[in-house]
């Protein structure tokens, strides 16, 4: 009884999903993709506005403008900062070269023999 219920529910689920798929495809096919349109915009009915002119203000010419130079730039000023006072550091004596431990440059490896096989017999020396 329980297996027949789950079988019926799974069939109902598959049927619902396939109907959703069919509906989605039909909607996609009937939906018209909008084409970019360049509509003819109406011409403005007002006359072209001119830029306002101010006759009372004189317009400077290029020759009237001042020419900048390096001498016109402000000079940097350096504040008078106090000088740092640092005490002399103590001298640390260096160790003689013979007293240094040797450096190990290789990584130590561990050799573990397998438990299931016996250890190899030593080779006889002639």
JSON list of C-alpha atoms in Angstrom, two decimals:
[
{"chain": "A", "resi": 1, "resn": "UNK", "atom": "CA", "xyz": [0.00, 0.00, 0.00]},
{"chain": "A", "resi": 2, "resn": "UNK", "atom": "CA", "xyz": [2.81, 2.41, 0.91]},
{"chain": "A", "resi": 3, "resn": "UNK", "atom": "CA", "xyz": [4.78, 1.58, -2.23]},
{"chain": "A", "resi": 4, "resn": "UNK", "atom": "CA", "xyz": [1.72, 2.18, -4.44]},
{"chain": "A", "resi": 5, "resn": "UNK", "atom": "CA", "xyz": [1.19, 5.59, -2.77]},
{"chain": "A", "resi": 6, "resn": "UNK", "atom": "CA", "xyz": [4.78, 6.61, -3.41]},
{"chain": "A", "resi": 7, "resn": "UNK", "atom": "CA", "xyz": [4.53, 5.35, -7.01]},
{"chain": "A", "resi": 8, "resn": "UNK", "atom": "CA", "xyz": [1.35, 7.37, -7.61]},
{"chain": "A", "resi": 9, "resn": "UNK", "atom": "CA", "xyz": [2.90, 10.46, -6.02]},
{"chain": "A", "resi": 10, "resn": "UNK", "atom": "CA", "xyz": [6.01, 10.15, -8.17]},
{"chain": "A", "resi": 11, "resn": "UNK", "atom": "CA", "xyz": [3.88, 9.80, -11.34]},
{"chain": "A", "resi": 12, "resn": "UNK", "atom": "CA", "xyz": [1.88, 12.86, -10.30]},
{"chain": "A", "resi": 13, "resn": "UNK", "atom": "CA", "xyz": [5.10, 14.80, -9.72]},
{"chain": "A", "resi": 14, "resn": "UNK", "atom": "CA", "xyz": [6.54, 13.83, -13.13]},
{"chain": "A", "resi": 15, "resn": "UNK", "atom": "CA", "xyz": [3.27, 14.75, -14.86]},
{"chain": "A", "resi": 16, "resn": "UNK", "atom": "CA", "xyz": [3.18, 18.14, -13.13]},
{"chain": "A", "resi": 17, "resn": "UNK", "atom": "CA", "xyz": [6.80, 18.93, -14.04]},
{"chain": "A", "resi": 18, "resn": "UNK", "atom": "CA", "xyz": [6.30, 17.95, -17.68]},
{"chain": "A", "resi": 19, "resn": "UNK", "atom": "CA", "xyz": [3.18, 20.13, -17.91]},
{"chain": "A", "resi": 20, "resn": "UNK", "atom": "CA", "xyz": [5.16, 23.05, -16.45]},
{"chain": "A", "resi": 21, "resn": "UNK", "atom": "CA", "xyz": [7.84, 22.45, -19.07]},
{"chain": "A", "resi": 22, "resn": "UNK", "atom": "CA", "xyz": [5.29, 22.41, -21.91]},
{"chain": "A", "resi": 23, "resn": "UNK", "atom": "CA", "xyz": [3.62, 25.60, -20.64]},
{"chain": "A", "resi": 24, "resn": "UNK", "atom": "CA", "xyz": [6.95, 27.38, -20.30]},
{"chain": "A", "resi": 25, "resn": "UNK", "atom": "CA", "xyz": [7.95, 26.43, -23.85]},
{"chain": "A", "resi": 26, "resn": "UNK", "atom": "CA", "xyz": [4.66, 27.64, -25.27]},
{"chain": "A", "resi": 27, "resn": "UNK", "atom": "CA", "xyz": [4.99, 30.92, -23.39]},
{"chain": "A", "resi": 28, "resn": "UNK", "atom": "CA", "xyz": [8.51, 31.43, -24.69]},
{"chain": "A", "resi": 29, "resn": "UNK", "atom": "CA", "xyz": [7.41, 30.77, -28.25]},
{"chain": "A", "resi": 30, "resn": "UNK", "atom": "CA", "xyz": [4.43, 33.13, -28.11]},
{"chain": "A", "resi": 31, "resn": "UNK", "atom": "CA", "xyz": [6.34, 35.93, -26.40]},
{"chain": "A", "resi": 32, "resn": "UNK", "atom": "CA", "xyz": [7.66, 38.31, -29.04]},
{"chain": "A", "resi": 33, "resn": "UNK", "atom": "CA", "xyz": [11.12, 39.59, -28.37]},
{"chain": "A", "resi": 34, "resn": "UNK", "atom": "CA", "xyz": [11.08, 43.40, -28.48]},
{"chain": "A", "resi": 35, "resn": "UNK", "atom": "CA", "xyz": [13.00, 44.76, -31.42]},
{"chain": "A", "resi": 36, "resn": "UNK", "atom": "CA", "xyz": [14.93, 47.97, -30.87]},
{"chain": "A", "resi": 37, "resn": "UNK", "atom": "CA", "xyz": [12.96, 50.76, -32.46]},
{"chain": "A", "resi": 38, "resn": "UNK", "atom": "CA", "xyz": [14.22, 54.21, -33.32]},
{"chain": "A", "resi": 39, "resn": "UNK", "atom": "CA", "xyz": [11.08, 56.29, -33.20]},
{"chain": "A", "resi": 40, "resn": "UNK", "atom": "CA", "xyz": [11.00, 59.61, -34.94]},
{"chain": "A", "resi": 41, "resn": "UNK", "atom": "CA", "xyz": [10.93, 62.03, -32.07]},
{"chain": "A", "resi": 42, "resn": "UNK", "atom": "CA", "xyz": [8.89, 65.15, -32.59]},
{"chain": "A", "resi": 43, "resn": "UNK", "atom": "CA", "xyz": [10.80, 68.30, -33.31]},
{"chain": "A", "resi": 44, "resn": "UNK", "atom": "CA", "xyz": [10.75, 70.85, -30.50]},
{"chain": "A", "resi": 45, "resn": "UNK", "atom": "CA", "xyz": [8.10, 73.45, -31.03]},
{"chain": "A", "resi": 46, "resn": "UNK", "atom": "CA", "xyz": [10.00, 76.21, -29.21]},
{"chain": "A", "resi": 47, "resn": "UNK", "atom": "CA", "xyz": [12.69, 78.20, -31.01]},
{"chain": "A", "resi": 48, "resn": "UNK", "atom": "CA", "xyz": [16.31, 77.36, -30.32]},
{"chain": "A", "resi": 49, "resn": "UNK", "atom": "CA", "xyz": [17.45, 79.08, -27.18]},
{"chain": "A", "resi": 50, "resn": "UNK", "atom": "CA", "xyz": [20.61, 81.06, -27.50]},
{"chain": "A", "resi": 51, "resn": "UNK", "atom": "CA", "xyz": [23.24, 80.99, -24.80]},
{"chain": "A", "resi": 52, "resn": "UNK", "atom": "CA", "xyz": [22.78, 84.02, -22.61]},
{"chain": "A", "resi": 53, "resn": "UNK", "atom": "CA", "xyz": [25.40, 86.61, -23.23]},
{"chain": "A", "resi": 54, "resn": "UNK", "atom": "CA", "xyz": [26.57, 89.11, -20.66]},
{"chain": "A", "resi": 55, "resn": "UNK", "atom": "CA", "xyz": [27.65, 92.23, -22.50]},
{"chain": "A", "resi": 56, "resn": "UNK", "atom": "CA", "xyz": [28.67, 93.99, -19.29]},
{"chain": "A", "resi": 57, "resn": "UNK", "atom": "CA", "xyz": [31.41, 91.42, -18.52]},
{"chain": "A", "resi": 58, "resn": "UNK", "atom": "CA", "xyz": [34.58, 91.72, -20.57]},
{"chain": "A", "resi": 59, "resn": "UNK", "atom": "CA", "xyz": [35.84, 88.50, -22.07]},
{"chain": "A", "resi": 60, "resn": "UNK", "atom": "CA", "xyz": [39.54, 87.94, -21.35]},
{"chain": "A", "resi": 61, "resn": "UNK", "atom": "CA", "xyz": [41.79, 87.15, -24.23]},
{"chain": "A", "resi": 62, "resn": "UNK", "atom": "CA", "xyz": [44.61, 84.63, -24.08]},
{"chain": "A", "resi": 63, "resn": "UNK", "atom": "CA", "xyz": [47.22, 87.38, -24.08]},
{"chain": "A", "resi": 64, "resn": "UNK", "atom": "CA", "xyz": [45.64, 89.02, -21.01]},
{"chain": "A", "resi": 65, "resn": "UNK", "atom": "CA", "xyz": [45.94, 85.91, -18.84]},
{"chain": "A", "resi": 66, "resn": "UNK", "atom": "CA", "xyz": [49.02, 85.76, -16.56]},
{"chain": "A", "resi": 67, "resn": "UNK", "atom": "CA", "xyz": [51.70, 83.29, -17.48]},
{"chain": "A", "resi": 68, "resn": "UNK", "atom": "CA", "xyz": [52.64, 80.99, -14.57]},
{"chain": "A", "resi": 69, "resn": "UNK", "atom": "CA", "xyz": [56.28, 80.42, -13.80]},
{"chain": "A", "resi": 70, "resn": "UNK", "atom": "CA", "xyz": [58.27, 78.29, -11.37]},
{"chain": "A", "resi": 71, "resn": "UNK", "atom": "CA", "xyz": [59.23, 81.34, -9.34]},
{"chain": "A", "resi": 72, "resn": "UNK", "atom": "CA", "xyz": [55.53, 82.01, -8.65]},
{"chain": "A", "resi": 73, "resn": "UNK", "atom": "CA", "xyz": [55.06, 78.71, -6.88]},
{"chain": "A", "resi": 74, "resn": "UNK", "atom": "CA", "xyz": [55.21, 78.73, -3.08]},
{"chain": "A", "resi": 75, "resn": "UNK", "atom": "CA", "xyz": [58.41, 77.46, -1.55]},
{"chain": "A", "resi": 76, "resn": "UNK", "atom": "CA", "xyz": [58.15, 74.45, 0.76]},
{"chain": "A", "resi": 77, "resn": "UNK", "atom": "CA", "xyz": [58.75, 75.11, 4.40]},
{"chain": "A", "resi": 78, "resn": "UNK", "atom": "CA", "xyz": [60.40, 72.64, 6.72]},
{"chain": "A", "resi": 79, "resn": "UNK", "atom": "CA", "xyz": [59.47, 72.80, 10.40]},
{"chain": "A", "resi": 80, "resn": "UNK", "atom": "CA", "xyz": [62.20, 72.77, 12.99]},
{"chain": "A", "resi": 81, "resn": "UNK", "atom": "CA", "xyz": [61.86, 69.30, 14.43]},
{"chain": "A", "resi": 82, "resn": "UNK", "atom": "CA", "xyz": [63.83, 68.23, 17.51]},
{"chain": "A", "resi": 83, "resn": "UNK", "atom": "CA", "xyz": [66.78, 65.99, 16.85]},
{"chain": "A", "resi": 84, "resn": "UNK", "atom": "CA", "xyz": [66.28, 62.44, 18.16]},
{"chain": "A", "resi": 85, "resn": "UNK", "atom": "CA", "xyz": [68.55, 61.40, 20.94]},
{"chain": "A", "resi": 86, "resn": "UNK", "atom": "CA", "xyz": [69.46, 57.72, 20.75]},
{"chain": "A", "resi": 87, "resn": "UNK", "atom": "CA", "xyz": [71.70, 56.11, 23.30]},
{"chain": "A", "resi": 88, "resn": "UNK", "atom": "CA", "xyz": [74.58, 54.02, 22.04]},
{"chain": "A", "resi": 89, "resn": "UNK", "atom": "CA", "xyz": [73.59, 50.40, 21.73]},
{"chain": "A", "resi": 90, "resn": "UNK", "atom": "CA", "xyz": [75.68, 47.82, 23.60]},
{"chain": "A", "resi": 91, "resn": "UNK", "atom": "CA", "xyz": [78.03, 45.75, 21.48]},
{"chain": "A", "resi": 92, "resn": "UNK", "atom": "CA", "xyz": [77.05, 42.09, 21.35]},
{"chain": "A", "resi": 93, "resn": "UNK", "atom": "CA", "xyz": [80.08, 39.83, 21.02]},
{"chain": "A", "resi": 94, "resn": "UNK", "atom": "CA", "xyz": [79.88, 37.31, 18.22]},
{"chain": "A", "resi": 95, "resn": "UNK", "atom": "CA", "xyz": [80.40, 33.61, 18.84]},
{"chain": "A", "resi": 96, "resn": "UNK", "atom": "CA", "xyz": [83.51, 31.92, 17.44]},
{"chain": "A", "resi": 97, "resn": "UNK", "atom": "CA", "xyz": [82.86, 29.81, 14.35]},
{"chain": "A", "resi": 98, "resn": "UNK", "atom": "CA", "xyz": [83.95, 26.58, 16.05]},
{"chain": "A", "resi": 99, "resn": "UNK", "atom": "CA", "xyz": [81.30, 26.87, 18.77]},
{"chain": "A", "resi": 100, "resn": "UNK", "atom": "CA", "xyz": [78.36, 26.91, 16.35]},
{"chain": "A", "resi": 101, "resn": "UNK", "atom": "CA", "xyz": [76.44, 23.62, 16.01]},
{"chain": "A", "resi": 102, "resn": "UNK", "atom": "CA", "xyz": [76.51, 22.00, 12.56]},
{"chain": "A", "resi": 103, "resn": "UNK", "atom": "CA", "xyz": [73.61, 22.81, 10.28]},
{"chain": "A", "resi": 104, "resn": "UNK", "atom": "CA", "xyz": [71.52, 19.87, 9.07]},
{"chain": "A", "resi": 105, "resn": "UNK", "atom": "CA", "xyz": [70.49, 20.50, 5.50]},
{"chain": "A", "resi": 106, "resn": "UNK", "atom": "CA", "xyz": [68.81, 17.16, 4.87]},
{"chain": "A", "resi": 107, "resn": "UNK", "atom": "CA", "xyz": [65.39, 16.15, 6.15]},
{"chain": "A", "resi": 108, "resn": "UNK", "atom": "CA", "xyz": [65.59, 13.10, 8.42]},
{"chain": "A", "resi": 109, "resn": "UNK", "atom": "CA", "xyz": [63.83, 10.06, 7.00]},
{"chain": "A", "resi": 110, "resn": "UNK", "atom": "CA", "xyz": [62.32, 7.19, 8.91]},
{"chain": "A", "resi": 111, "resn": "UNK", "atom": "CA", "xyz": [62.46, 3.72, 7.46]},
{"chain": "A", "resi": 112, "resn": "UNK", "atom": "CA", "xyz": [59.66, 1.49, 8.68]},
{"chain": "A", "resi": 113, "resn": "UNK", "atom": "CA", "xyz": [59.68, -2.10, 7.57]},
{"chain": "A", "resi": 114, "resn": "UNK", "atom": "CA", "xyz": [56.31, -3.67, 6.77]},
{"chain": "A", "resi": 115, "resn": "UNK", "atom": "CA", "xyz": [54.87, -5.87, 9.49]},
{"chain": "A", "resi": 116, "resn": "UNK", "atom": "CA", "xyz": [53.52, -8.60, 7.19]},
{"chain": "A", "resi": 117, "resn": "UNK", "atom": "CA", "xyz": [56.83, -9.44, 5.51]},
{"chain": "A", "resi": 118, "resn": "UNK", "atom": "CA", "xyz": [59.87, -10.73, 7.38]},
{"chain": "A", "resi": 119, "resn": "UNK", "atom": "CA", "xyz": [63.01, -8.64, 7.57]},
{"chain": "A", "resi": 120, "resn": "UNK", "atom": "CA", "xyz": [65.55, -9.43, 4.82]},
{"chain": "A", "resi": 121, "resn": "UNK", "atom": "CA", "xyz": [68.42, -11.64, 5.84]},
{"chain": "A", "resi": 122, "resn": "UNK", "atom": "CA", "xyz": [71.84, -9.99, 5.92]},
{"chain": "A", "resi": 123, "resn": "UNK", "atom": "CA", "xyz": [74.01, -10.84, 2.95]},
{"chain": "A", "resi": 124, "resn": "UNK", "atom": "CA", "xyz": [76.95, -13.05, 3.81]},
{"chain": "A", "resi": 125, "resn": "UNK", "atom": "CA", "xyz": [80.34, -11.42, 3.44]},
{"chain": "A", "resi": 126, "resn": "UNK", "atom": "CA", "xyz": [82.95, -13.54, 1.64]}
]
